[in-house]
Amino acid sequence: MKNHVNRVVLVGTGFVGSSYAFAMVNQGVTEELVLVDLNKEKSEGDAMDLNHGMAFAPSQTKIWFGSYADCKDADLVVLCAGANQKPGETRLDLVEKNTKIFKSIVDEIMSNGFDGIFLVATNPVDILTYAVWKFSGLPKERVIGSGTILDTARFRFLLGDYFKVDTRNVHAYIIGEHGDTELPVWSHADIGGKPIAKMMKDQEHYKHDDLEEIFTNVRDAAYHIIQRKGATYYGIAMGLVRLTKAILQDENSILTVSAQLSGEYGHEDIYIGVPAIVNRNGIREIVELSLDVEEQQKFDHSVEVLRKVMDPVMKG
């Protein structure tokens, strides 16, 4: 008999947060889902709206608009709150603004006795995940960022589309910063166990230029979507649900999350997107791929760029 009731607290019910809540209910991932937001009316409305669809859900989820006090018994707190980048605002401006917002949120959550796992989605996600780890005092394995989970999903989708293969049979990773310096790990990309490099060699109609274009479209996908509809939220929401399932169901799944390096890939004291084994305790271990020389250089560059933005805020 299962006695434990899983509780997830979602902080921030904007586009990403409400899409996450909707996907959570449709997949029946948790028994309790608490919505927390400064905009009380909007979140109350979301809770009502989601509850009204419960007759169509695969399993029952108790949903309510709550407060940070509800974090005491939570297994997972998902952070989707924060400010968006405005025209004319630098990335550093956004980091400073969201770091201050996160300090007050995390302090409130911890003062209410939270002892679970943090999942961070707000951008810049790698830096804010580091900030949550610092502010919370929790072990590094229990603070996870969404990292390059969506970039990797986009990569797999576009490769599957190109090679005419089910996305789920494409095994390839995007690692590094969730942003402009991310990189594809071509040296470990395969389809059904066959390296993509071998497929390119065997069939002349596949072009390397096409692969470069695929990666460019992955890296710049958010810009293309924002240009068309103002924001991206469905893909990342589904990625967050995937992560939530891996945690609550103790799956030991390998997902590209923002995890803290402790010597892996030649770096430490930084949160960045890498494949990691995720289970009920958070990050069980980081999967260290042997990168080729060019990939390692690009990864080093990604770390350097993150540090330059993060250090003035976190160590200033």
PDB file of C-alpha atoms in Angstrom:
ATOM      1  CA  MET A   1       0.000   0.000   0.000  1.00  0.00           C
ATOM      2  CA  LYS A   2       1.279   3.446  -0.897  1.00  0.00           C
ATOM      3  CA  ASN A   3       0.993   5.798   2.066  1.00  0.00           C
ATOM      4  CA  HIS A   4       3.025   8.767   0.871  1.00  0.00           C
ATOM      5  CA  VAL A   5       1.160  11.558  -0.912  1.00  0.00           C
ATOM      6  CA  ASN A   6       3.322  13.491  -3.363  1.00  0.00           C
ATOM      7  CA  ARG A   7       3.026  17.258  -3.123  1.00  0.00           C
ATOM      8  CA  VAL A   8       4.396  19.650  -5.722  1.00  0.00           C
ATOM      9  CA  VAL A   9       4.385  23.409  -5.082  1.00  0.00           C
ATOM     10  CA  LEU A  10       4.524  25.581  -8.188  1.00  0.00           C
ATOM     11  CA  VAL A  11       5.774  29.138  -7.616  1.00  0.00           C
ATOM     12  CA  GLY A  12       4.831  31.394 -10.518  1.00  0.00           C
ATOM     13  CA  THR A  13       1.729  30.768 -12.635  1.00  0.00           C
ATOM     14  CA  GLY A  14       2.602  32.767 -15.724  1.00  0.00           C
ATOM     15  CA  PHE A  15       2.788  31.180 -19.190  1.00  0.00           C
ATOM     16  CA  VAL A  16       5.312  28.485 -18.199  1.00  0.00           C
ATOM     17  CA  GLY A  17       3.869  27.774 -14.764  1.00  0.00           C
ATOM     18  CA  SER A  18       0.247  27.433 -15.884  1.00  0.00           C
ATOM     19  CA  SER A  19       1.297  25.259 -18.867  1.00  0.00           C
ATOM     20  CA  TYR A  20       3.234  23.053 -16.439  1.00  0.00           C
ATOM     21  CA  ALA A  21       0.192  22.755 -14.139  1.00  0.00           C
ATOM     22  CA  PHE A  22      -2.025  21.841 -17.110  1.00  0.00           C
ATOM     23  CA  ALA A  23       0.438  19.180 -18.337  1.00  0.00           C
ATOM     24  CA  MET A  24       0.834  17.808 -14.790  1.00  0.00           C
ATOM     25  CA  VAL A  25      -2.921  17.297 -14.435  1.00  0.00           C
ATOM     26  CA  ASN A  26      -3.222  15.725 -17.892  1.00  0.00           C
ATOM     27  CA  GLN A  27      -0.471  13.231 -17.084  1.00  0.00           C
ATOM     28  CA  GLY A  28      -1.595  12.554 -13.506  1.00  0.00           C
ATOM     29  CA  VAL A  29       1.903  12.981 -12.087  1.00  0.00           C
ATOM     30  CA  THR A  30       1.238  14.041  -8.484  1.00  0.00           C
ATOM     31  CA  GLU A  31      -1.511  13.729  -5.874  1.00  0.00           C
ATOM     32  CA  GLU A  32      -1.268  17.353  -4.706  1.00  0.00           C
ATOM     33  CA  LEU A  33      -0.435  20.480  -6.683  1.00  0.00           C
ATOM     34  CA  VAL A  34      -0.238  23.844  -4.907  1.00  0.00           C
ATOM     35  CA  LEU A  35      -0.170  27.089  -6.909  1.00  0.00           C
ATOM     36  CA  VAL A  36       1.650  30.083  -5.392  1.00  0.00           C
ATOM     37  CA  ASP A  37       1.814  33.486  -7.068  1.00  0.00           C
ATOM     38  CA  LEU A  38       1.715  37.188  -6.185  1.00  0.00           C
ATOM     39  CA  ASN A  39      -1.263  37.455  -8.530  1.00  0.00           C
ATOM     40  CA  LYS A  40      -3.725  35.720  -6.209  1.00  0.00           C
ATOM     41  CA  GLU A  41      -6.767  36.166  -8.450  1.00  0.00           C
ATOM     42  CA  LYS A  42      -5.073  34.657 -11.511  1.00  0.00           C
ATOM     43  CA  SER A  43      -3.783  31.647  -9.552  1.00  0.00           C
ATOM     44  CA  GLU A  44      -7.125  31.067  -7.853  1.00  0.00           C
ATOM     45  CA  GLY A  45      -8.693  31.134 -11.301  1.00  0.00           C
ATOM     46  CA  ASP A  46      -6.120  28.615 -12.567  1.00  0.00           C
ATOM     47  CA  ALA A  47      -6.842  26.266  -9.641  1.00  0.00           C
ATOM     48  CA  MET A  48     -10.603  26.481 -10.279  1.00  0.00           C
ATOM     49  CA  ASP A  49     -10.185  25.966 -14.022  1.00  0.00           C
ATOM     50  CA  LEU A  50      -7.909  22.922 -13.582  1.00  0.00           C
ATOM     51  CA  ASN A  51     -10.189  21.381 -10.957  1.00  0.00           C
ATOM     52  CA  HIS A  52     -13.131  21.675 -13.340  1.00  0.00           C
ATOM     53  CA  GLY A  53     -11.308  19.394 -15.779  1.00  0.00           C
ATOM     54  CA  MET A  54     -10.618  16.700 -13.173  1.00  0.00           C
ATOM     55  CA  ALA A  55     -13.375  14.453 -14.562  1.00  0.00           C
ATOM     56  CA  PHE A  56     -11.248  14.087 -17.702  1.00  0.00           C
ATOM     57  CA  ALA A  57      -7.866  13.518 -15.983  1.00  0.00           C
ATOM     58  CA  PRO A  58      -6.156  10.099 -15.814  1.00  0.00           C
ATOM     59  CA  SER A  59      -6.021  10.300 -12.013  1.00  0.00           C
ATOM     60  CA  GLN A  60      -7.167  12.653  -9.281  1.00  0.00           C
ATOM     61  CA  THR A  61      -4.972  15.599  -8.330  1.00  0.00           C
ATOM     62  CA  LYS A  62      -5.900  17.869  -5.432  1.00  0.00           C
ATOM     63  CA  ILE A  63      -5.182  21.423  -6.631  1.00  0.00           C
ATOM     64  CA  TRP A  64      -5.397  24.652  -4.687  1.00  0.00           C
ATOM     65  CA  PHE A  65      -4.034  28.177  -4.518  1.00  0.00           C
ATOM     66  CA  GLY A  66      -1.754  28.201  -1.497  1.00  0.00           C
ATOM     67  CA  SER A  67       1.143  29.924   0.218  1.00  0.00           C
ATOM     68  CA  TYR A  68       4.778  29.263   1.104  1.00  0.00           C
ATOM     69  CA  ALA A  69       3.533  27.498   4.258  1.00  0.00           C
ATOM     70  CA  ASP A  70       2.450  24.641   1.951  1.00  0.00           C
ATOM     71  CA  CYS A  71       6.133  24.043   1.114  1.00  0.00           C
ATOM     72  CA  LYS A  72       6.703  22.416   4.519  1.00  0.00           C
ATOM     73  CA  ASP A  73       5.262  19.100   3.315  1.00  0.00           C
ATOM     74  CA  ALA A  74       6.284  19.448  -0.332  1.00  0.00           C
ATOM     75  CA  ASP A  75       8.466  16.898  -2.095  1.00  0.00           C
ATOM     76  CA  LEU A  76       9.245  19.304  -4.902  1.00  0.00           C
ATOM     77  CA  VAL A  77       9.112  23.076  -5.374  1.00  0.00           C
ATOM     78  CA  VAL A  78       9.124  24.213  -9.001  1.00  0.00           C
ATOM     79  CA  LEU A  79      10.259  27.810  -9.558  1.00  0.00           C
ATOM     80  CA  CYS A  80       8.751  29.513 -12.621  1.00  0.00           C
ATOM     81  CA  ALA A  81       8.515  33.015 -11.105  1.00  0.00           C
ATOM     82  CA  GLY A  82      10.604  36.017 -12.071  1.00  0.00           C
ATOM     83  CA  ALA A  83      10.917  38.916 -14.482  1.00  0.00           C
ATOM     84  CA  ASN A  84      11.278  38.596 -18.256  1.00  0.00           C
ATOM     85  CA  GLN A  85      13.943  40.435 -20.228  1.00  0.00           C
ATOM     86  CA  LYS A  86      12.665  43.770 -21.487  1.00  0.00           C
ATOM     87  CA  PRO A  87      13.820  45.621 -24.629  1.00  0.00           C
ATOM     88  CA  GLY A  88      17.069  47.482 -23.908  1.00  0.00           C
ATOM     89  CA  GLU A  89      17.755  45.424 -20.803  1.00  0.00           C
ATOM     90  CA  THR A  90      20.996  43.456 -20.589  1.00  0.00           C
ATOM     91  CA  ARG A  91      21.259  39.851 -19.472  1.00  0.00           C
ATOM     92  CA  LEU A  92      23.123  41.090 -16.403  1.00  0.00           C
ATOM     93  CA  ASP A  93      20.219  43.420 -15.542  1.00  0.00           C
ATOM     94  CA  LEU A  94      17.885  40.423 -15.716  1.00  0.00           C
ATOM     95  CA  VAL A  95      20.221  38.309 -13.572  1.00  0.00           C
ATOM     96  CA  GLU A  96      20.397  40.988 -10.863  1.00  0.00           C
ATOM     97  CA  LYS A  97      16.633  41.511 -10.882  1.00  0.00           C
ATOM     98  CA  ASN A  98      15.745  37.808 -10.759  1.00  0.00           C
ATOM     99  CA  THR A  99      18.443  36.998  -8.196  1.00  0.00           C
ATOM    100  CA  LYS A 100      16.841  39.515  -5.809  1.00  0.00           C
ATOM    101  CA  ILE A 101      13.370  38.069  -6.484  1.00  0.00           C
ATOM    102  CA  PHE A 102      14.680  34.522  -5.904  1.00  0.00           C
ATOM    103  CA  LYS A 103      16.419  35.493  -2.664  1.00  0.00           C
ATOM    104  CA  SER A 104      13.112  36.573  -1.123  1.00  0.00           C
ATOM    105  CA  ILE A 105      11.227  33.535  -2.514  1.00  0.00           C
ATOM    106  CA  VAL A 106      13.803  30.959  -1.385  1.00  0.00           C
ATOM    107  CA  ASP A 107      14.151  32.580   2.053  1.00  0.00           C
ATOM    108  CA  GLU A 108      10.361  32.340   2.523  1.00  0.00           C
ATOM    109  CA  ILE A 109      10.270  28.718   1.376  1.00  0.00           C
ATOM    110  CA  MET A 110      13.154  27.629   3.617  1.00  0.00           C
ATOM    111  CA  SER A 111      11.776  29.501   6.641  1.00  0.00           C
ATOM    112  CA  ASN A 112       8.635  27.365   6.281  1.00  0.00           C
ATOM    113  CA  GLY A 113      10.641  24.175   6.794  1.00  0.00           C
ATOM    114  CA  PHE A 114      11.010  22.947   3.202  1.00  0.00           C
ATOM    115  CA  ASP A 115      13.265  19.898   2.914  1.00  0.00           C
ATOM    116  CA  GLY A 116      12.637  18.581  -0.585  1.00  0.00           C
ATOM    117  CA  ILE A 117      14.002  19.232  -4.064  1.00  0.00           C
ATOM    118  CA  PHE A 118      14.050  22.524  -5.974  1.00  0.00           C
ATOM    119  CA  LEU A 119      13.452  22.514  -9.722  1.00  0.00           C
ATOM    120  CA  VAL A 120      14.312  25.851 -11.344  1.00  0.00           C
ATOM    121  CA  ALA A 121      12.951  26.946 -14.736  1.00  0.00           C
ATOM    122  CA  THR A 122      13.356  30.748 -14.712  1.00  0.00           C
ATOM    123  CA  ASN A 123      16.035  32.263 -16.957  1.00  0.00           C
ATOM    124  CA  PRO A 124      18.954  32.618 -16.955  1.00  0.00           C
ATOM    125  CA  VAL A 125      18.392  29.143 -15.532  1.00  0.00           C
ATOM    126  CA  ASP A 126      21.993  28.069 -14.865  1.00  0.00           C
ATOM    127  CA  ILE A 127      22.798  31.163 -12.823  1.00  0.00           C
ATOM    128  CA  LEU A 128      19.485  31.181 -10.955  1.00  0.00           C
ATOM    129  CA  THR A 129      19.875  27.489 -10.080  1.00  0.00           C
ATOM    130  CA  TYR A 130      23.265  28.311  -8.560  1.00  0.00           C
ATOM    131  CA  ALA A 131      21.603  31.169  -6.647  1.00  0.00           C
ATOM    132  CA  VAL A 132      18.866  28.852  -5.298  1.00  0.00           C
ATOM    133  CA  TRP A 133      21.521  26.378  -4.137  1.00  0.00           C
ATOM    134  CA  LYS A 134      23.383  29.200  -2.339  1.00  0.00           C
ATOM    135  CA  PHE A 135      20.277  30.754  -0.785  1.00  0.00           C
ATOM    136  CA  SER A 136      18.670  27.479   0.286  1.00  0.00           C
ATOM    137  CA  GLY A 137      21.673  25.757   1.865  1.00  0.00           C
ATOM    138  CA  LEU A 138      20.387  22.452   0.466  1.00  0.00           C
ATOM    139  CA  PRO A 139      22.815  19.817  -0.879  1.00  0.00           C
ATOM    140  CA  LYS A 140      23.700  20.448  -4.531  1.00  0.00           C
ATOM    141  CA  GLU A 141      21.975  17.242  -5.709  1.00  0.00           C
ATOM    142  CA  ARG A 142      18.637  18.600  -4.466  1.00  0.00           C
ATOM    143  CA  VAL A 143      18.765  21.805  -6.507  1.00  0.00           C
ATOM    144  CA  ILE A 144      18.211  21.152 -10.205  1.00  0.00           C
ATOM    145  CA  GLY A 145      17.757  23.503 -13.155  1.00  0.00           C
ATOM    146  CA  SER A 146      15.844  22.677 -16.325  1.00  0.00           C
ATOM    147  CA  GLY A 147      19.175  23.261 -18.103  1.00  0.00           C
ATOM    148  CA  THR A 148      19.269  22.098 -21.717  1.00  0.00           C
ATOM    149  CA  ILE A 149      16.393  19.614 -21.401  1.00  0.00           C
ATOM    150  CA  LEU A 150      14.311  21.576 -23.927  1.00  0.00           C
ATOM    151  CA  ASP A 151      17.269  22.286 -26.234  1.00  0.00           C
ATOM    152  CA  THR A 152      18.002  18.547 -26.279  1.00  0.00           C
ATOM    153  CA  ALA A 153      14.338  17.782 -27.044  1.00  0.00           C
ATOM    154  CA  ARG A 154      14.363  20.311 -29.896  1.00  0.00           C
ATOM    155  CA  PHE A 155      17.593  18.762 -31.187  1.00  0.00           C
ATOM    156  CA  ARG A 156      16.138  15.249 -31.127  1.00  0.00           C
ATOM    157  CA  PHE A 157      12.951  16.429 -32.840  1.00  0.00           C
ATOM    158  CA  LEU A 158      14.769  18.183 -35.696  1.00  0.00           C
ATOM    159  CA  LEU A 159      17.209  15.280 -36.185  1.00  0.00           C
ATOM    160  CA  GLY A 160      14.305  12.825 -36.208  1.00  0.00           C
ATOM    161  CA  ASP A 161      12.540  14.999 -38.760  1.00  0.00           C
ATOM    162  CA  TYR A 162      15.670  15.150 -40.943  1.00  0.00           C
ATOM    163  CA  PHE A 163      16.478  11.429 -40.807  1.00  0.00           C
ATOM    164  CA  LYS A 164      12.759  10.427 -40.887  1.00  0.00           C
ATOM    165  CA  VAL A 165      12.962   8.579 -37.573  1.00  0.00           C
ATOM    166  CA  ASP A 166      10.817   8.699 -34.397  1.00  0.00           C
ATOM    167  CA  THR A 167      12.175  11.459 -32.135  1.00  0.00           C
ATOM    168  CA  ARG A 168      12.313   8.979 -29.231  1.00  0.00           C
ATOM    169  CA  ASN A 169      14.849   6.816 -31.097  1.00  0.00           C
ATOM    170  CA  VAL A 170      17.254   9.726 -31.575  1.00  0.00           C
ATOM    171  CA  HIS A 171      19.941   9.881 -28.894  1.00  0.00           C
ATOM    172  CA  ALA A 172      21.753  13.198 -28.906  1.00  0.00           C
ATOM    173  CA  TYR A 173      22.535  15.925 -26.383  1.00  0.00           C
ATOM    174  CA  ILE A 174      22.819  19.681 -26.233  1.00  0.00           C
ATOM    175  CA  ILE A 175      25.032  20.680 -23.290  1.00  0.00           C
ATOM    176  CA  GLY A 176      26.421  23.889 -21.798  1.00  0.00           C
ATOM    177  CA  GLU A 177      24.630  27.122 -20.994  1.00  0.00           C
ATOM    178  CA  HIS A 178      20.918  27.228 -21.758  1.00  0.00           C
ATOM    179  CA  GLY A 179      21.535  30.056 -24.181  1.00  0.00           C
ATOM    180  CA  ASP A 180      23.726  31.275 -27.011  1.00  0.00           C
ATOM    181  CA  THR A 181      26.888  29.328 -26.039  1.00  0.00           C
ATOM    182  CA  GLU A 182      25.267  25.878 -25.839  1.00  0.00           C
ATOM    183  CA  LEU A 183      26.738  23.130 -28.034  1.00  0.00           C
ATOM    184  CA  PRO A 184      25.713  19.862 -29.693  1.00  0.00           C
ATOM    185  CA  VAL A 185      27.650  16.726 -28.757  1.00  0.00           C
ATOM    186  CA  TRP A 186      27.948  15.324 -32.278  1.00  0.00           C
ATOM    187  CA  SER A 187      30.591  12.808 -31.183  1.00  0.00           C
ATOM    188  CA  HIS A 188      27.947  10.924 -29.146  1.00  0.00           C
ATOM    189  CA  ALA A 189      24.889  11.438 -31.372  1.00  0.00           C
ATOM    190  CA  ASP A 190      23.274   8.260 -32.677  1.00  0.00           C
ATOM    191  CA  ILE A 191      20.025   6.923 -34.056  1.00  0.00           C
ATOM    192  CA  GLY A 192      19.101   3.469 -32.812  1.00  0.00           C
ATOM    193  CA  GLY A 193      22.727   2.861 -31.851  1.00  0.00           C
ATOM    194  CA  LYS A 194      24.146   3.914 -35.236  1.00  0.00           C
ATOM    195  CA  PRO A 195      26.360   7.015 -34.963  1.00  0.00           C
ATOM    196  CA  ILE A 196      25.106   9.964 -36.985  1.00  0.00           C
ATOM    197  CA  ALA A 197      28.665  10.425 -38.310  1.00  0.00           C
ATOM    198  CA  LYS A 198      28.447   6.897 -39.809  1.00  0.00           C
ATOM    199  CA  MET A 199      25.021   7.636 -41.329  1.00  0.00           C
ATOM    200  CA  MET A 200      26.448  10.768 -42.963  1.00  0.00           C
ATOM    201  CA  LYS A 201      29.318   8.725 -44.406  1.00  0.00           C
ATOM    202  CA  ASP A 202      27.119   5.910 -45.698  1.00  0.00           C
ATOM    203  CA  GLN A 203      24.531   8.064 -47.453  1.00  0.00           C
ATOM    204  CA  GLU A 204      25.670  10.961 -49.600  1.00  0.00           C
ATOM    205  CA  HIS A 205      22.351  12.819 -49.635  1.00  0.00           C
ATOM    206  CA  TYR A 206      22.881  13.739 -45.949  1.00  0.00           C
ATOM    207  CA  LYS A 207      24.891  16.988 -45.783  1.00  0.00           C
ATOM    208  CA  HIS A 208      27.005  18.392 -42.949  1.00  0.00           C
ATOM    209  CA  ASP A 209      25.656  21.857 -43.749  1.00  0.00           C
ATOM    210  CA  ASP A 210      22.164  20.530 -42.965  1.00  0.00           C
ATOM    211  CA  LEU A 211      23.340  19.379 -39.539  1.00  0.00           C
ATOM    212  CA  GLU A 212      24.847  22.793 -38.830  1.00  0.00           C
ATOM    213  CA  GLU A 213      21.545  24.379 -39.796  1.00  0.00           C
ATOM    214  CA  ILE A 214      19.674  21.988 -37.488  1.00  0.00           C
ATOM    215  CA  PHE A 215      21.837  23.037 -34.542  1.00  0.00           C
ATOM    216  CA  THR A 216      21.437  26.746 -35.383  1.00  0.00           C
ATOM    217  CA  ASN A 217      17.659  26.282 -35.424  1.00  0.00           C
ATOM    218  CA  VAL A 218      17.851  24.532 -32.032  1.00  0.00           C
ATOM    219  CA  ARG A 219      19.959  27.283 -30.487  1.00  0.00           C
ATOM    220  CA  ASP A 220      17.802  30.076 -31.895  1.00  0.00           C
ATOM    221  CA  ALA A 221      14.432  28.317 -31.495  1.00  0.00           C
ATOM    222  CA  ALA A 222      13.292  30.554 -28.625  1.00  0.00           C
ATOM    223  CA  TYR A 223      13.891  33.688 -30.712  1.00  0.00           C
ATOM    224  CA  HIS A 224      11.846  32.261 -33.603  1.00  0.00           C
ATOM    225  CA  ILE A 225       8.960  31.296 -31.301  1.00  0.00           C
ATOM    226  CA  ILE A 226       8.999  34.587 -29.361  1.00  0.00           C
ATOM    227  CA  GLN A 227       8.915  36.481 -32.676  1.00  0.00           C
ATOM    228  CA  ARG A 228       5.767  34.560 -33.651  1.00  0.00           C
ATOM    229  CA  LYS A 229       3.827  34.206 -30.388  1.00  0.00           C
ATOM    230  CA  GLY A 230       5.571  36.326 -27.763  1.00  0.00           C
ATOM    231  CA  ALA A 231       6.883  33.570 -25.470  1.00  0.00           C
ATOM    232  CA  THR A 232       7.781  29.881 -25.305  1.00  0.00           C
ATOM    233  CA  TYR A 233       5.989  27.738 -22.739  1.00  0.00           C
ATOM    234  CA  TYR A 234       4.534  24.411 -23.951  1.00  0.00           C
ATOM    235  CA  GLY A 235       7.868  22.696 -24.670  1.00  0.00           C
ATOM    236  CA  ILE A 236       9.558  23.742 -21.435  1.00  0.00           C
ATOM    237  CA  ALA A 237       6.419  22.892 -19.426  1.00  0.00           C
ATOM    238  CA  MET A 238       6.453  19.356 -20.841  1.00  0.00           C
ATOM    239  CA  GLY A 239      10.177  19.113 -20.075  1.00  0.00           C
ATOM    240  CA  LEU A 240       9.502  20.132 -16.462  1.00  0.00           C
ATOM    241  CA  VAL A 241       6.788  17.475 -16.175  1.00  0.00           C
ATOM    242  CA  ARG A 242       9.239  14.893 -17.533  1.00  0.00           C
ATOM    243  CA  LEU A 243      11.713  15.921 -14.836  1.00  0.00           C
ATOM    244  CA  THR A 244       9.006  15.857 -12.165  1.00  0.00           C
ATOM    245  CA  LYS A 245       8.103  12.274 -13.118  1.00  0.00           C
ATOM    246  CA  ALA A 246      11.758  11.224 -13.030  1.00  0.00           C
ATOM    247  CA  ILE A 247      12.025  12.617  -9.490  1.00  0.00           C
ATOM    248  CA  LEU A 248       8.709  11.499  -7.969  1.00  0.00           C
ATOM    249  CA  GLN A 249       8.795   8.048  -9.581  1.00  0.00           C
ATOM    250  CA  ASP A 250      12.473   7.457  -8.724  1.00  0.00           C
ATOM    251  CA  GLU A 251      13.260   6.662 -12.351  1.00  0.00           C
ATOM    252  CA  ASN A 252      17.053   7.052 -12.538  1.00  0.00           C
ATOM    253  CA  SER A 253      16.475   8.684 -15.930  1.00  0.00           C
ATOM    254  CA  ILE A 254      19.255  10.438 -17.817  1.00  0.00           C
ATOM    255  CA  LEU A 255      18.200  14.005 -18.633  1.00  0.00           C
ATOM    256  CA  THR A 256      20.197  17.102 -19.593  1.00  0.00           C
ATOM    257  CA  VAL A 257      19.681  19.300 -16.554  1.00  0.00           C
ATOM    258  CA  SER A 258      21.519  22.178 -14.978  1.00  0.00           C
ATOM    259  CA  ALA A 259      23.664  20.427 -12.368  1.00  0.00           C
ATOM    260  CA  GLN A 260      26.583  21.564 -10.269  1.00  0.00           C
ATOM    261  CA  LEU A 261      29.936  20.343 -11.545  1.00  0.00           C
ATOM    262  CA  SER A 262      32.521  19.085  -9.062  1.00  0.00           C
ATOM    263  CA  GLY A 263      35.416  18.383 -11.390  1.00  0.00           C
ATOM    264  CA  GLU A 264      33.391  16.792 -14.204  1.00  0.00           C
ATOM    265  CA  TYR A 265      34.290  18.150 -17.640  1.00  0.00           C
ATOM    266  CA  GLY A 266      37.219  19.927 -15.943  1.00  0.00           C
ATOM    267  CA  HIS A 267      35.110  22.450 -14.025  1.00  0.00           C
ATOM    268  CA  GLU A 268      33.647  23.015 -10.571  1.00  0.00           C
ATOM    269  CA  ASP A 269      31.391  25.376  -8.598  1.00  0.00           C
ATOM    270  CA  ILE A 270      29.173  26.086 -11.599  1.00  0.00           C
ATOM    271  CA  TYR A 271      25.678  24.985 -12.607  1.00  0.00           C
ATOM    272  CA  ILE A 272      25.437  24.109 -16.301  1.00  0.00           C
ATOM    273  CA  GLY A 273      23.515  21.785 -18.632  1.00  0.00           C
ATOM    274  CA  VAL A 274      24.912  18.236 -18.684  1.00  0.00           C
ATOM    275  CA  PRO A 275      23.398  14.725 -18.834  1.00  0.00           C
ATOM    276  CA  ALA A 276      22.670  13.519 -15.304  1.00  0.00           C
ATOM    277  CA  ILE A 277      20.885  10.604 -13.639  1.00  0.00           C
ATOM    278  CA  VAL A 278      17.779  11.937 -11.899  1.00  0.00           C
ATOM    279  CA  ASN A 279      15.828  10.085  -9.199  1.00  0.00           C
ATOM    280  CA  ARG A 280      13.891  10.584  -5.958  1.00  0.00           C
ATOM    281  CA  ASN A 281      16.957  12.080  -4.270  1.00  0.00           C
ATOM    282  CA  GLY A 282      17.559  14.581  -7.065  1.00  0.00           C
ATOM    283  CA  ILE A 283      20.734  14.234  -9.099  1.00  0.00           C
ATOM    284  CA  ARG A 284      22.274  10.823  -8.425  1.00  0.00           C
ATOM    285  CA  GLU A 285      25.320  11.498 -10.589  1.00  0.00           C
ATOM    286  CA  ILE A 286      26.519  13.479 -13.575  1.00  0.00           C
ATOM    287  CA  VAL A 287      27.169  11.478 -16.746  1.00  0.00           C
ATOM    288  CA  GLU A 288      30.558  12.634 -18.003  1.00  0.00           C
ATOM    289  CA  LEU A 289      30.811  12.185 -21.759  1.00  0.00           C
ATOM    290  CA  SER A 290      34.278  12.118 -23.325  1.00  0.00           C
ATOM    291  CA  LEU A 291      34.104  15.183 -25.550  1.00  0.00           C
ATOM    292  CA  ASP A 292      36.310  15.678 -28.578  1.00  0.00           C
ATOM    293  CA  VAL A 293      38.772  18.599 -28.545  1.00  0.00           C
ATOM    294  CA  GLU A 294      36.449  21.078 -30.286  1.00  0.00           C
ATOM    295  CA  GLU A 295      33.480  20.161 -28.070  1.00  0.00           C
ATOM    296  CA  GLN A 296      35.569  20.570 -24.918  1.00  0.00           C
ATOM    297  CA  GLN A 297      36.737  24.004 -26.076  1.00  0.00           C
ATOM    298  CA  LYS A 298      33.150  25.089 -26.741  1.00  0.00           C
ATOM    299  CA  PHE A 299      32.063  23.751 -23.351  1.00  0.00           C
ATOM    300  CA  ASP A 300      34.921  25.640 -21.633  1.00  0.00           C
ATOM    301  CA  HIS A 301      33.805  28.803 -23.425  1.00  0.00           C
ATOM    302  CA  SER A 302      30.221  28.269 -22.241  1.00  0.00           C
ATOM    303  CA  VAL A 303      31.417  27.943 -18.617  1.00  0.00           C
ATOM    304  CA  GLU A 304      33.514  31.090 -18.985  1.00  0.00           C
ATOM    305  CA  VAL A 305      30.577  33.133 -20.331  1.00  0.00           C
ATOM    306  CA  LEU A 306      28.341  31.984 -17.472  1.00  0.00           C
ATOM    307  CA  ARG A 307      30.983  32.847 -14.875  1.00  0.00           C
ATOM    308  CA  LYS A 308      31.442  36.361 -16.296  1.00  0.00           C
ATOM    309  CA  VAL A 309      27.723  37.074 -15.898  1.00  0.00           C
ATOM    310  CA  MET A 310      27.306  35.233 -12.586  1.00  0.00           C
ATOM    311  CA  ASP A 311      30.334  36.307 -10.568  1.00  0.00           C
ATOM    312  CA  PRO A 312      29.529  40.045 -10.303  1.00  0.00           C
ATOM    313  CA  VAL A 313      26.058  39.175  -8.969  1.00  0.00           C
ATOM    314  CA  MET A 314      26.833  36.183  -6.733  1.00  0.00           C
ATOM    315  CA  LYS A 315      30.193  37.300  -5.421  1.00  0.00           C
ATOM    316  CA  GLY A 316      29.751  41.044  -5.577  1.00  0.00           C
TER     317      GLY A 316
END
